[in-house]
XYZ file of C-alpha atoms in Angstrom:
579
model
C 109.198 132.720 96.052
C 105.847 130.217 96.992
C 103.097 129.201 94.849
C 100.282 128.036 96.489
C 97.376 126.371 94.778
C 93.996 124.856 96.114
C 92.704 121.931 95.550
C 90.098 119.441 96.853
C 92.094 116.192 96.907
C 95.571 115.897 96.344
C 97.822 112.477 95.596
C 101.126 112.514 96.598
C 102.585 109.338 94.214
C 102.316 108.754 90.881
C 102.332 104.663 90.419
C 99.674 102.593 90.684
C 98.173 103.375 93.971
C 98.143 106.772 93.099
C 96.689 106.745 89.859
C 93.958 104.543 90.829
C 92.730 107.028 93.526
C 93.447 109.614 91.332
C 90.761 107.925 88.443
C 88.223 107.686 91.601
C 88.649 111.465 92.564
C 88.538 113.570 89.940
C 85.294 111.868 89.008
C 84.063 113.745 91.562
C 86.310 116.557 93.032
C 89.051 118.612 92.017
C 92.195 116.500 92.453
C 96.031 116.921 91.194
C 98.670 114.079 91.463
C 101.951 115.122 92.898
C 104.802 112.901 91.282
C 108.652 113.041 91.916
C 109.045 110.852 88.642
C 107.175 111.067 85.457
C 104.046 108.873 86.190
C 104.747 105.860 84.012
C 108.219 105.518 85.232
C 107.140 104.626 88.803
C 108.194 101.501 90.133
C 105.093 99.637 89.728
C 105.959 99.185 86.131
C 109.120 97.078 87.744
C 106.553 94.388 88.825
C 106.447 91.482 86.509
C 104.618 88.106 87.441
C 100.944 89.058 87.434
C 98.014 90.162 89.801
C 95.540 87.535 91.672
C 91.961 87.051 91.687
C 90.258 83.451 92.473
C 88.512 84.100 88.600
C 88.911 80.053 88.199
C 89.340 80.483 84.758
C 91.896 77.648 84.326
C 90.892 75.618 87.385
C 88.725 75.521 90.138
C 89.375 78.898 93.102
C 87.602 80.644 95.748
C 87.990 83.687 97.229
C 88.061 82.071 100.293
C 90.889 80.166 99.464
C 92.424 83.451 98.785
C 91.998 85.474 101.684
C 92.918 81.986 103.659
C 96.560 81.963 101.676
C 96.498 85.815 102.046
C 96.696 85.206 106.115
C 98.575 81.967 106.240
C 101.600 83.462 104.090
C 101.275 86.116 106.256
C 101.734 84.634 109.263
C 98.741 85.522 111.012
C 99.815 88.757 111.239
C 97.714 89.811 108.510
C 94.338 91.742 109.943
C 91.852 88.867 108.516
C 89.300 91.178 107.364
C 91.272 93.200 104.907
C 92.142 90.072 103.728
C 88.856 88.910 102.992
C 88.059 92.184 101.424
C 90.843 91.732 99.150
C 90.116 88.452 98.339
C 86.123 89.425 97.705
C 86.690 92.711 95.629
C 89.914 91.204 93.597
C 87.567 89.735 90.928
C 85.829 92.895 90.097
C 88.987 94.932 89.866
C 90.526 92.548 87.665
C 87.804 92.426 84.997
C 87.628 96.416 85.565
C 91.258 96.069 84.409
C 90.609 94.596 81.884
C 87.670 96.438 80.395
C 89.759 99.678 80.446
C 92.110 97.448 77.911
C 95.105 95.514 79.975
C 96.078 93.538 77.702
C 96.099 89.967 79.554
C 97.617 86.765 78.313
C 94.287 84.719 77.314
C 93.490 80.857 77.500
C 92.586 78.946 73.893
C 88.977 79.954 74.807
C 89.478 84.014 75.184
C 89.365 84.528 79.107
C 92.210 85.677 81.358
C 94.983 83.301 82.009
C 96.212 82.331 84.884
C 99.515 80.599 86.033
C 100.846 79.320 89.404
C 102.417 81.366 91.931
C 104.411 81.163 95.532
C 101.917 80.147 98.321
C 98.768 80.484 95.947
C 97.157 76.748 97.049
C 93.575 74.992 96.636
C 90.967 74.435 99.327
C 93.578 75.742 101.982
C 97.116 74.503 101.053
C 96.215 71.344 99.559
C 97.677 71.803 96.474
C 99.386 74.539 94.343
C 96.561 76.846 92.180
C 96.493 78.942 89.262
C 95.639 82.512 90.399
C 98.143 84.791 89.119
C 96.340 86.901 85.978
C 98.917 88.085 84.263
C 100.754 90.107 80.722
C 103.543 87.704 80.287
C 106.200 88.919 82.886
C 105.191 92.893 82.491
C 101.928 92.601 84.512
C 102.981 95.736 86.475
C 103.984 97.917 83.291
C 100.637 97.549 81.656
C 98.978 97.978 84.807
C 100.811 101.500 84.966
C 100.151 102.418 81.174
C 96.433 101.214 81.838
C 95.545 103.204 84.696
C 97.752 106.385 82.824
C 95.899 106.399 80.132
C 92.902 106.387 82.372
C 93.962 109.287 84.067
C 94.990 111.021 80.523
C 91.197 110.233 79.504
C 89.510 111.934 82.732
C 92.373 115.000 82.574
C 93.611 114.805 85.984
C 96.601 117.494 86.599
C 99.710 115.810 87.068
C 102.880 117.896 89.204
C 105.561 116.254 87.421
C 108.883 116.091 89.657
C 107.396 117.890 92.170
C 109.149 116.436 95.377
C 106.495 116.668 98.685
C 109.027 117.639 101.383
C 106.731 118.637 103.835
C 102.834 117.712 105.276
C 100.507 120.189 106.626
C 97.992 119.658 109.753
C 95.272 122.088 111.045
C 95.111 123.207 114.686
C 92.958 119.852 114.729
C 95.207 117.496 113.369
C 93.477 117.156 110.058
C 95.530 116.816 106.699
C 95.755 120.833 104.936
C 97.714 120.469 102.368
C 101.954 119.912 101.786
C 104.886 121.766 100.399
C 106.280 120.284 97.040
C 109.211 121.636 95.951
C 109.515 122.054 91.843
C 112.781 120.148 90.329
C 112.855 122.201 87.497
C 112.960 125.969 88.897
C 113.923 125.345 92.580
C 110.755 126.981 93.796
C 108.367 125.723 96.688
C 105.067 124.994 96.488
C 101.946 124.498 98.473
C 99.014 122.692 97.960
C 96.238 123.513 100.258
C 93.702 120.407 100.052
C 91.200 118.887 102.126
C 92.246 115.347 101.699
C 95.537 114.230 101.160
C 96.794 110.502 99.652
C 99.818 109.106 100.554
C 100.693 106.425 97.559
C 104.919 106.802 97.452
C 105.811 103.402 97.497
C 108.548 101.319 99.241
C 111.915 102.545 100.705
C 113.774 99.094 99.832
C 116.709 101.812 98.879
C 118.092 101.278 102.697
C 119.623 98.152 101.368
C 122.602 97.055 99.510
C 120.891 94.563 97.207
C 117.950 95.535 96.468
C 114.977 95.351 93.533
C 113.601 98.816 94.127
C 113.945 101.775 91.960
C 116.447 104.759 92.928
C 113.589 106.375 93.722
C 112.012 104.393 96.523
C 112.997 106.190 99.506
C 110.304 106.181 101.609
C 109.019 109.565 101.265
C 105.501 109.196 102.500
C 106.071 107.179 105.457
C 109.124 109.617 107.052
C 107.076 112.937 105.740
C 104.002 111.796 108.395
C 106.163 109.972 110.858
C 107.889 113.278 111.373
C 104.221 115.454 111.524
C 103.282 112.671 114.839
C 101.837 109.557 112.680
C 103.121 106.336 113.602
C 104.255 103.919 111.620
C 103.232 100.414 111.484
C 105.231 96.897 111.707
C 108.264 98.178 109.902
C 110.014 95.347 110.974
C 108.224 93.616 108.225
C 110.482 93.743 105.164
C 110.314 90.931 102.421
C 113.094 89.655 100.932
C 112.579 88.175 97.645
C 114.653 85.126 96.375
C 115.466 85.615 93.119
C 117.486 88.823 93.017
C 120.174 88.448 89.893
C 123.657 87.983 92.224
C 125.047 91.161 93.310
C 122.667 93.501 91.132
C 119.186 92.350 93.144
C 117.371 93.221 89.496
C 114.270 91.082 90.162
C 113.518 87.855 88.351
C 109.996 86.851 88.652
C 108.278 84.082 91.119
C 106.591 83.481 87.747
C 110.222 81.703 86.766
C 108.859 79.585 89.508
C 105.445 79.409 88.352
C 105.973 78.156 84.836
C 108.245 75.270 86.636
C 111.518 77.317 87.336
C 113.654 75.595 90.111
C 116.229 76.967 92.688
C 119.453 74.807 92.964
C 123.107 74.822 94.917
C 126.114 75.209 93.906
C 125.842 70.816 93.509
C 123.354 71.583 91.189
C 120.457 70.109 93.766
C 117.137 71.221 93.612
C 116.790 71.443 97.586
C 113.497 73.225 98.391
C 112.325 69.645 98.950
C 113.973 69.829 102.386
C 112.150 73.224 103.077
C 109.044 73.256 101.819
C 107.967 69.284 100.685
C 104.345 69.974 99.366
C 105.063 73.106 97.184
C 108.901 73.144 96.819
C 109.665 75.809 95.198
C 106.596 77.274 95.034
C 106.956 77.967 98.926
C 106.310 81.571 100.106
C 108.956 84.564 99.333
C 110.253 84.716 103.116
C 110.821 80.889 103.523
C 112.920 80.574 100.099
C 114.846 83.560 101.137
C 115.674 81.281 104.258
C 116.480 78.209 102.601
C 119.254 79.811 100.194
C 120.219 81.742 103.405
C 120.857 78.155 105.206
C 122.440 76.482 101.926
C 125.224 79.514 101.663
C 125.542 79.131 105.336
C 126.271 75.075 105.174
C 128.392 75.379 102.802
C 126.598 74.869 99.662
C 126.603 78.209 97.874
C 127.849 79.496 94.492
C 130.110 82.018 93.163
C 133.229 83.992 93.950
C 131.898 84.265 97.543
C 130.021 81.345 97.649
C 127.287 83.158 98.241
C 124.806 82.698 95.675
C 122.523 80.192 94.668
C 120.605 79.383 90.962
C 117.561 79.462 89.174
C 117.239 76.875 86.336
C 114.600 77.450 83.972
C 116.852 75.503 81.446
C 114.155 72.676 81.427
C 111.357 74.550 80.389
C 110.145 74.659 76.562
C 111.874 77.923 75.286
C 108.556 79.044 73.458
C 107.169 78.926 77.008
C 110.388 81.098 78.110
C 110.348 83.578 75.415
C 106.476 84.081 75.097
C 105.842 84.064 79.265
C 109.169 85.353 80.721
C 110.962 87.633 78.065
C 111.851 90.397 80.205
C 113.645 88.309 83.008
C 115.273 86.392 80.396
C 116.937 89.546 78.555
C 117.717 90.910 82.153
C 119.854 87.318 82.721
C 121.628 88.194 79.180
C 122.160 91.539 79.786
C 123.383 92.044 83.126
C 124.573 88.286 83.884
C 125.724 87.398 80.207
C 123.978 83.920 81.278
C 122.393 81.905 78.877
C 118.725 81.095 80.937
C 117.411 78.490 78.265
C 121.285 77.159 78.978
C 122.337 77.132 81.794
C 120.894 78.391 85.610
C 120.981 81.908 86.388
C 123.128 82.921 89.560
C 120.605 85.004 92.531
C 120.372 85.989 96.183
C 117.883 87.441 97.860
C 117.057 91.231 97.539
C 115.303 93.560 99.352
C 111.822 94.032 97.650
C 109.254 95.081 99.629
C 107.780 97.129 102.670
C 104.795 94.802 104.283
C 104.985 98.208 107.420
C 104.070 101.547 106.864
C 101.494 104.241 107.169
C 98.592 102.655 109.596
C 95.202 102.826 107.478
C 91.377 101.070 107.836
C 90.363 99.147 104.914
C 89.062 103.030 103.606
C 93.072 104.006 103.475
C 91.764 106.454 106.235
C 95.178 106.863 108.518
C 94.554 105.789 111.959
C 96.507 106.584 115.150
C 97.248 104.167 117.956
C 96.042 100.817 119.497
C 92.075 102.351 118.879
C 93.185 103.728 115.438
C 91.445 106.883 116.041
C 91.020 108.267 112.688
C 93.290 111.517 111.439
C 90.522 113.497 109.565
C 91.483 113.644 105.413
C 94.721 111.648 105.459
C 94.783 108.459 103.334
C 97.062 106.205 102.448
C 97.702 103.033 99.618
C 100.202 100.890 98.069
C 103.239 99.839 99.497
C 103.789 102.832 101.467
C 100.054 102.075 103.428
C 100.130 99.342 105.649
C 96.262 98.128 106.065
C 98.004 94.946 107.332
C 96.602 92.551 104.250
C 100.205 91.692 103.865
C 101.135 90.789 107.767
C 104.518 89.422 107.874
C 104.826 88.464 104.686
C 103.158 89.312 101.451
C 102.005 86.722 98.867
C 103.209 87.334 95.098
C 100.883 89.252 93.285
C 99.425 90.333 96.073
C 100.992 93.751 95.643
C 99.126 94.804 92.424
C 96.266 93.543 93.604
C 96.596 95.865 96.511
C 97.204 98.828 94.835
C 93.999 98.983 92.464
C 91.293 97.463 95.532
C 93.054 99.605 98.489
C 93.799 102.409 95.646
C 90.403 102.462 94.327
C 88.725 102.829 98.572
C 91.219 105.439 99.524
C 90.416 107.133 96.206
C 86.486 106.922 96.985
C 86.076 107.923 100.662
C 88.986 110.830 100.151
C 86.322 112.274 97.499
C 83.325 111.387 99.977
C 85.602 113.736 102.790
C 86.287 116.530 100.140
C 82.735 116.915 99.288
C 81.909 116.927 102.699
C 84.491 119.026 104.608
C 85.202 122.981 103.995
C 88.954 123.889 103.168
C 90.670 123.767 106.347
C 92.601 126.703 107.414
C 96.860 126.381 106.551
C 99.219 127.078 109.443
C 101.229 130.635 108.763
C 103.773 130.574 106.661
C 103.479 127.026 105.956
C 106.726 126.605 103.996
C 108.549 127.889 107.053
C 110.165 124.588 108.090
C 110.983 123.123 104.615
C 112.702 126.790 103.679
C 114.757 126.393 106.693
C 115.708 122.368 106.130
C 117.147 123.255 102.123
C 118.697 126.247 103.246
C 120.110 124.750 105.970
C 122.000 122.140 103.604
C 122.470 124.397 100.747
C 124.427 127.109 103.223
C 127.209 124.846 104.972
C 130.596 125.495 102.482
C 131.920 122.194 103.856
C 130.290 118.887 105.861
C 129.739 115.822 105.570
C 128.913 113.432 102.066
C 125.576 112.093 101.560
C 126.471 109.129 99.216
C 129.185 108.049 102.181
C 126.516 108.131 104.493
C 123.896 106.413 101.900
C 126.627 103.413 101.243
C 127.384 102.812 105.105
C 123.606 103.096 105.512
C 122.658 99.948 102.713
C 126.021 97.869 103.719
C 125.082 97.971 107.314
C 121.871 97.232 106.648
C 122.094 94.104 104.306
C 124.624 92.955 106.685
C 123.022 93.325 110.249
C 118.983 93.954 109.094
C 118.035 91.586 106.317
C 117.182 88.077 106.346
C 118.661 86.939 109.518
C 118.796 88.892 112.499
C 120.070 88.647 116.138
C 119.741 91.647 118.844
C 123.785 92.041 119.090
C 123.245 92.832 115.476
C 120.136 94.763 115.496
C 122.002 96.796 118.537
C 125.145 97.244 116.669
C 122.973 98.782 113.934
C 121.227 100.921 116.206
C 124.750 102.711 117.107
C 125.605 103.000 113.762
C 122.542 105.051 112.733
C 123.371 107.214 115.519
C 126.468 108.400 114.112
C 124.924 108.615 110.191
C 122.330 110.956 111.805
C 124.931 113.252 113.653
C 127.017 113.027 110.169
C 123.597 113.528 108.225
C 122.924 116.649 110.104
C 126.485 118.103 108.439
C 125.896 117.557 105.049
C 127.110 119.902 102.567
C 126.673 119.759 98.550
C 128.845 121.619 95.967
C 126.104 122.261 93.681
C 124.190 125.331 94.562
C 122.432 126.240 92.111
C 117.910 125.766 91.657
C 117.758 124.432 88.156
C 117.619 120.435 88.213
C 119.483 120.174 91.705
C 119.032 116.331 92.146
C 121.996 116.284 94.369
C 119.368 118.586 96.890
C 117.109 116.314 96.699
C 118.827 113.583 97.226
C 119.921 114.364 100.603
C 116.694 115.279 101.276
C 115.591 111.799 100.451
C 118.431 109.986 102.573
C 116.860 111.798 105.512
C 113.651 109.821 104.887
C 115.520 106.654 104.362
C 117.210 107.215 107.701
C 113.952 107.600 109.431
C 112.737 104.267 107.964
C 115.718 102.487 108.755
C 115.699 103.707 112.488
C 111.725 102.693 112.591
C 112.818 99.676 111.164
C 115.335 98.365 113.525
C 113.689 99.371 116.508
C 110.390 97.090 115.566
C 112.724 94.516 114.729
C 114.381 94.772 118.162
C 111.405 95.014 120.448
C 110.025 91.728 117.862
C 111.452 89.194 120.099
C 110.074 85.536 118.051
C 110.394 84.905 114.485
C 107.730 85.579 112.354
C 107.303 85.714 108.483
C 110.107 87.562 106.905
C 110.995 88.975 110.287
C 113.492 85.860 111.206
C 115.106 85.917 114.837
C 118.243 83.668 114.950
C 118.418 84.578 118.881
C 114.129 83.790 118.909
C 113.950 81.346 115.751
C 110.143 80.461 117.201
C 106.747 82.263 116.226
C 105.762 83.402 119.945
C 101.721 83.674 119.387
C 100.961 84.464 123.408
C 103.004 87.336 123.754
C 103.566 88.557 119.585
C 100.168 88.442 118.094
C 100.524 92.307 117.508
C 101.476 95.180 115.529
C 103.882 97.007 116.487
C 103.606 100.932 116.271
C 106.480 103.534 116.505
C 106.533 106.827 117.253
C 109.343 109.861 116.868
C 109.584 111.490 119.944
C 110.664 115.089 120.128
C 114.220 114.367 121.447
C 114.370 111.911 118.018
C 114.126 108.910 119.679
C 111.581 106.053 119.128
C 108.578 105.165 121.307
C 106.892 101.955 120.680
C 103.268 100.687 121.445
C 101.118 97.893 120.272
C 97.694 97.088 118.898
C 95.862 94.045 118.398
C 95.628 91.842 115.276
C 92.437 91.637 114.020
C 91.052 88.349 113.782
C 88.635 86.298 111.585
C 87.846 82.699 110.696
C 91.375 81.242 109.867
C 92.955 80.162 113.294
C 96.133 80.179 113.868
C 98.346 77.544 112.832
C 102.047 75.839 112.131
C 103.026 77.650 108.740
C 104.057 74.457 106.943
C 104.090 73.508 102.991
């Protein structure tokens, strides 16, 4: 049995992207928010170390500065315009923040505070600046609660666990609607709509270590990959440093911020040889590296020497308990480490997507090297990829992303709505998604998903993640080849349509599959090093022949073409990507 509803506008994502379009639409159209999870446990509440905007309310800023650290962390992959954007409209949507009650940290005087963060500098990497607004280390969390309550306040209709398993496209190629299939009851749904955003997050769940949510599986970006979209620079994926060892449960660059340091296993604070202006307050990607090459020579922690520390031991403890008391209890909990004792034992874990769905600065999805526009199909978040982030995004960033890009996919998605009649839906639209469930649900006997899903993240983290060399990338290649034959055979015991999360979990190791083939093909065809892409075989940034995105597309045979656009360009030239 299929419901179908009609809307207007429909969100597929409940976290912070989502919501934010969500506030912008249903001021003006009909909208409904399509969530897997309940909307305040989506993973932007995992983000702890604050949001940016050059408000100089603790010392001098400029947004210029901003966009310029916005493209230099980058890489210069980062399409300079959307930086500047960011960088311009960041103040406003901070103070909007704040006026719909986020409930900042404040200076003696009553304005936001702001603290230092990893490649946030002065007057163009002079020195390090304090841009990172922030609610001690749950910036993210209130950010969620804020923009929920929001949404309570304006009664948008939330689809809770409602998992969007398939997009729809008119005879023209224009978004229709998608099929969402209910968790509770087993029944499909479809939503007919007339603009569709994509805001499902990251698919960091491909890895081994990782800080992402169980729930970050890359949904939006395989759903239009498979309907012809391409997807952009998925080669980019950011490692952050400070992963707790073995678990990758995040601890904040603000550690860093507040005058957190990494160290060996000698106990030697070595970021100095890495990074000698900002140490340790040197972007995500080149940390990462550094603790890669200290394990590597030798100096590394641990059972497997293959850790290194974060000492925050040195810091005032009022400063630790009032500014960092979530990363603290995580180092108690899961570590049993002391942090105001002793340093806390990390690695780097896979944290976030800088590729994805190819959008304008209006989250409009756009197709190929002219990004011809696909007619009421937005994306935002972490699952967009606007290319503000380039090959590496800055910290805090990421919020800051969600409620500017958020709030422009929200506005122009209502402006399309308003202006575009209901397009028709193919026949029978829940055709293919009927046949893909009862394809799994009807073999007696196949294959396991959670073998495939662990071969999948220990391949990965071993031949994908901070280092990589073609042999490796190759090797990886093969191996998806046989998960997706093995995929294809997967059978479940439980049958049943009540609560059948072991359904849709298969479903959602298809999508991570998809990622992690676009993934390894941009990184193969990505011959230089660049940002958190890092070539052992091509340790050089190559700007002659690299100074693109990359763009893959599923062919009908299921391999991967690849094509190439331009960067876009702007005042900042590109330069040596020293600190």
């Amino acid at each position: 049995m299929t419901t179908t509803h009609t809307y207007d506008a429909l969100v597929i994502g409940g976290g912070g992207a989502g919501m934010r379009a969500a506030i912008e639409l249903s001021d003006q159209v009909k909208t409904a928010v399509i969530s897997k999870l309940y909307p305040t446990r989506s993973h932007t509440g995992a983000a702890q170390g604050g949001v940016c905007a050059a408000l100089g309310n603790t010392e001098e800023d400029s947004p210029e500065w901003h966009a310029f650290d916005t493209v230099k962390g980058g890489d210069y992959l980062t399409d300079q315009p959307a930086a500047q954007l960011m960088a311009e409209e960041a103040i406003e949507a901070i103070y909007q923040l704040e006026r719909w009650g986020l409930p900042f940290n404040r200076t003696p005087d009553g304005r936001i505070d702001q603290r230092r963060f990893g490649g946030h500098t002065a007057n163009h990497g002079e020195r390090p600046v304090r841009r990172a607004c922030y609610a001690a280390d749950r910036t993210g969390h209130m950010i969620l609660q804020t923009l929920y309550q929001q949404c309570v306040k304006r009664d948008v209709r939330f689809f809770n666990e409602y998992y969007c398993l398939d997009l729809l496209r008119a005879e023209d190629g224009s978004a229709a609607g998608v099929v969402a299939y209910e968790l509770a009851t087993g029944e499909l749904h479809v939503f007919r709509a007339k603009s569709i955003v994509f805001a499902t997050g990251g698919y960091g769940r491909m890895f081994r270590v990782t800080s992402n949510a169980h729930a970050l599986t890359g949904d939006g970006p395989a759903l239009v990959w498979r309907r012809g979209i391409p997807l952009e620079d998925m080669e980019m994926f950011q490692f952050h440093p400070t992963g707790l060892a073995r678990l990758g449960v995040l601890l904040s660059e603000a550690a860093r911020g507040e005058g957190g340091v990494v160290l060996n296993k000698d106990g030697e604070r070595f970021m100095a040889r890495y990074a000698p202006t900002i140490k340790d307050l040197a972007p995500r990607d080149m940390v990462s590296r550094a603790i890669y090459q200290e394990i590597k020579e030798g100096r590394g922690g641990g059972p497997n020497a293959d850790w290194a520390y974060l000492d925050i031991s040195h810091l005032d403890p009022k400063v630790i308990e009032d500014k960092l008391p979530d990363i603290t209890e995580f180092a108690r909990v899961y570590l049993k480490v002391e942090p105001t004792k002793e340093p806390v034992p990390i690695q780097p874990t896979a944290h976030y997507a800088m590729g994805g769905i190819p959008t304008d600065t209006d989250g409009r999805v756009v197709v190929g090297p002219d990004e011809e526009v696909v007619p009421g199909l937005y994306a935002a978040g972490e699952c967009a990829c606007v290319s503000v982030h380039g090959a590496n995004r800055l910290g805090t960033n990421s919020l800051l992303d969600l409620v500017v890009f958020g709030r422009r996919a929200g506005a122009d998605a209502a402006r399309h709505a308003r202006e575009t009649p209901q397009p028709a839906s193919p026949e029978k639209p829940e055709r293919r998604t009927l046949a893909m469930l009862d394809g799994i649900l009807g073999r007696s006997a196949g294959d396991n998903a959670g073998e495939i899903r662990k071969e999948l993240q220990d391949n990965m983290f071993d031949l994908a993640f901070v280092v990589r060399t073609e042999a490796g990338l190759s090797k990886m290649q093969e191996i998806l080849g046989g998960l997706r034959a093995r995929y294809d055979r997967v059978a479940i015991t439980d049958k049943s349509a009540i609560y059948n999360t072991d359904l849709m979990e298969v479903v959602e190791l298809g999508y991570l599959l998809d990622c992690a083939d676009t993934l390894v093909a941009g990184a193969l065809v990505r011959t230089e090093s660049r940002g958190a892409h890092f070539r052992e075989d091509y340790p050089a940034r190559d700007d002659e022949n690299w100074m693109k995105h990359t763009l893959a597309y599923r062919q009908d045979d299921g391999s991967i073409r690849m094509e190439y656009k331009p960067v876009k360009l702007g005042p900042y030239v590109p330069m040596e990507r020293k600190y």
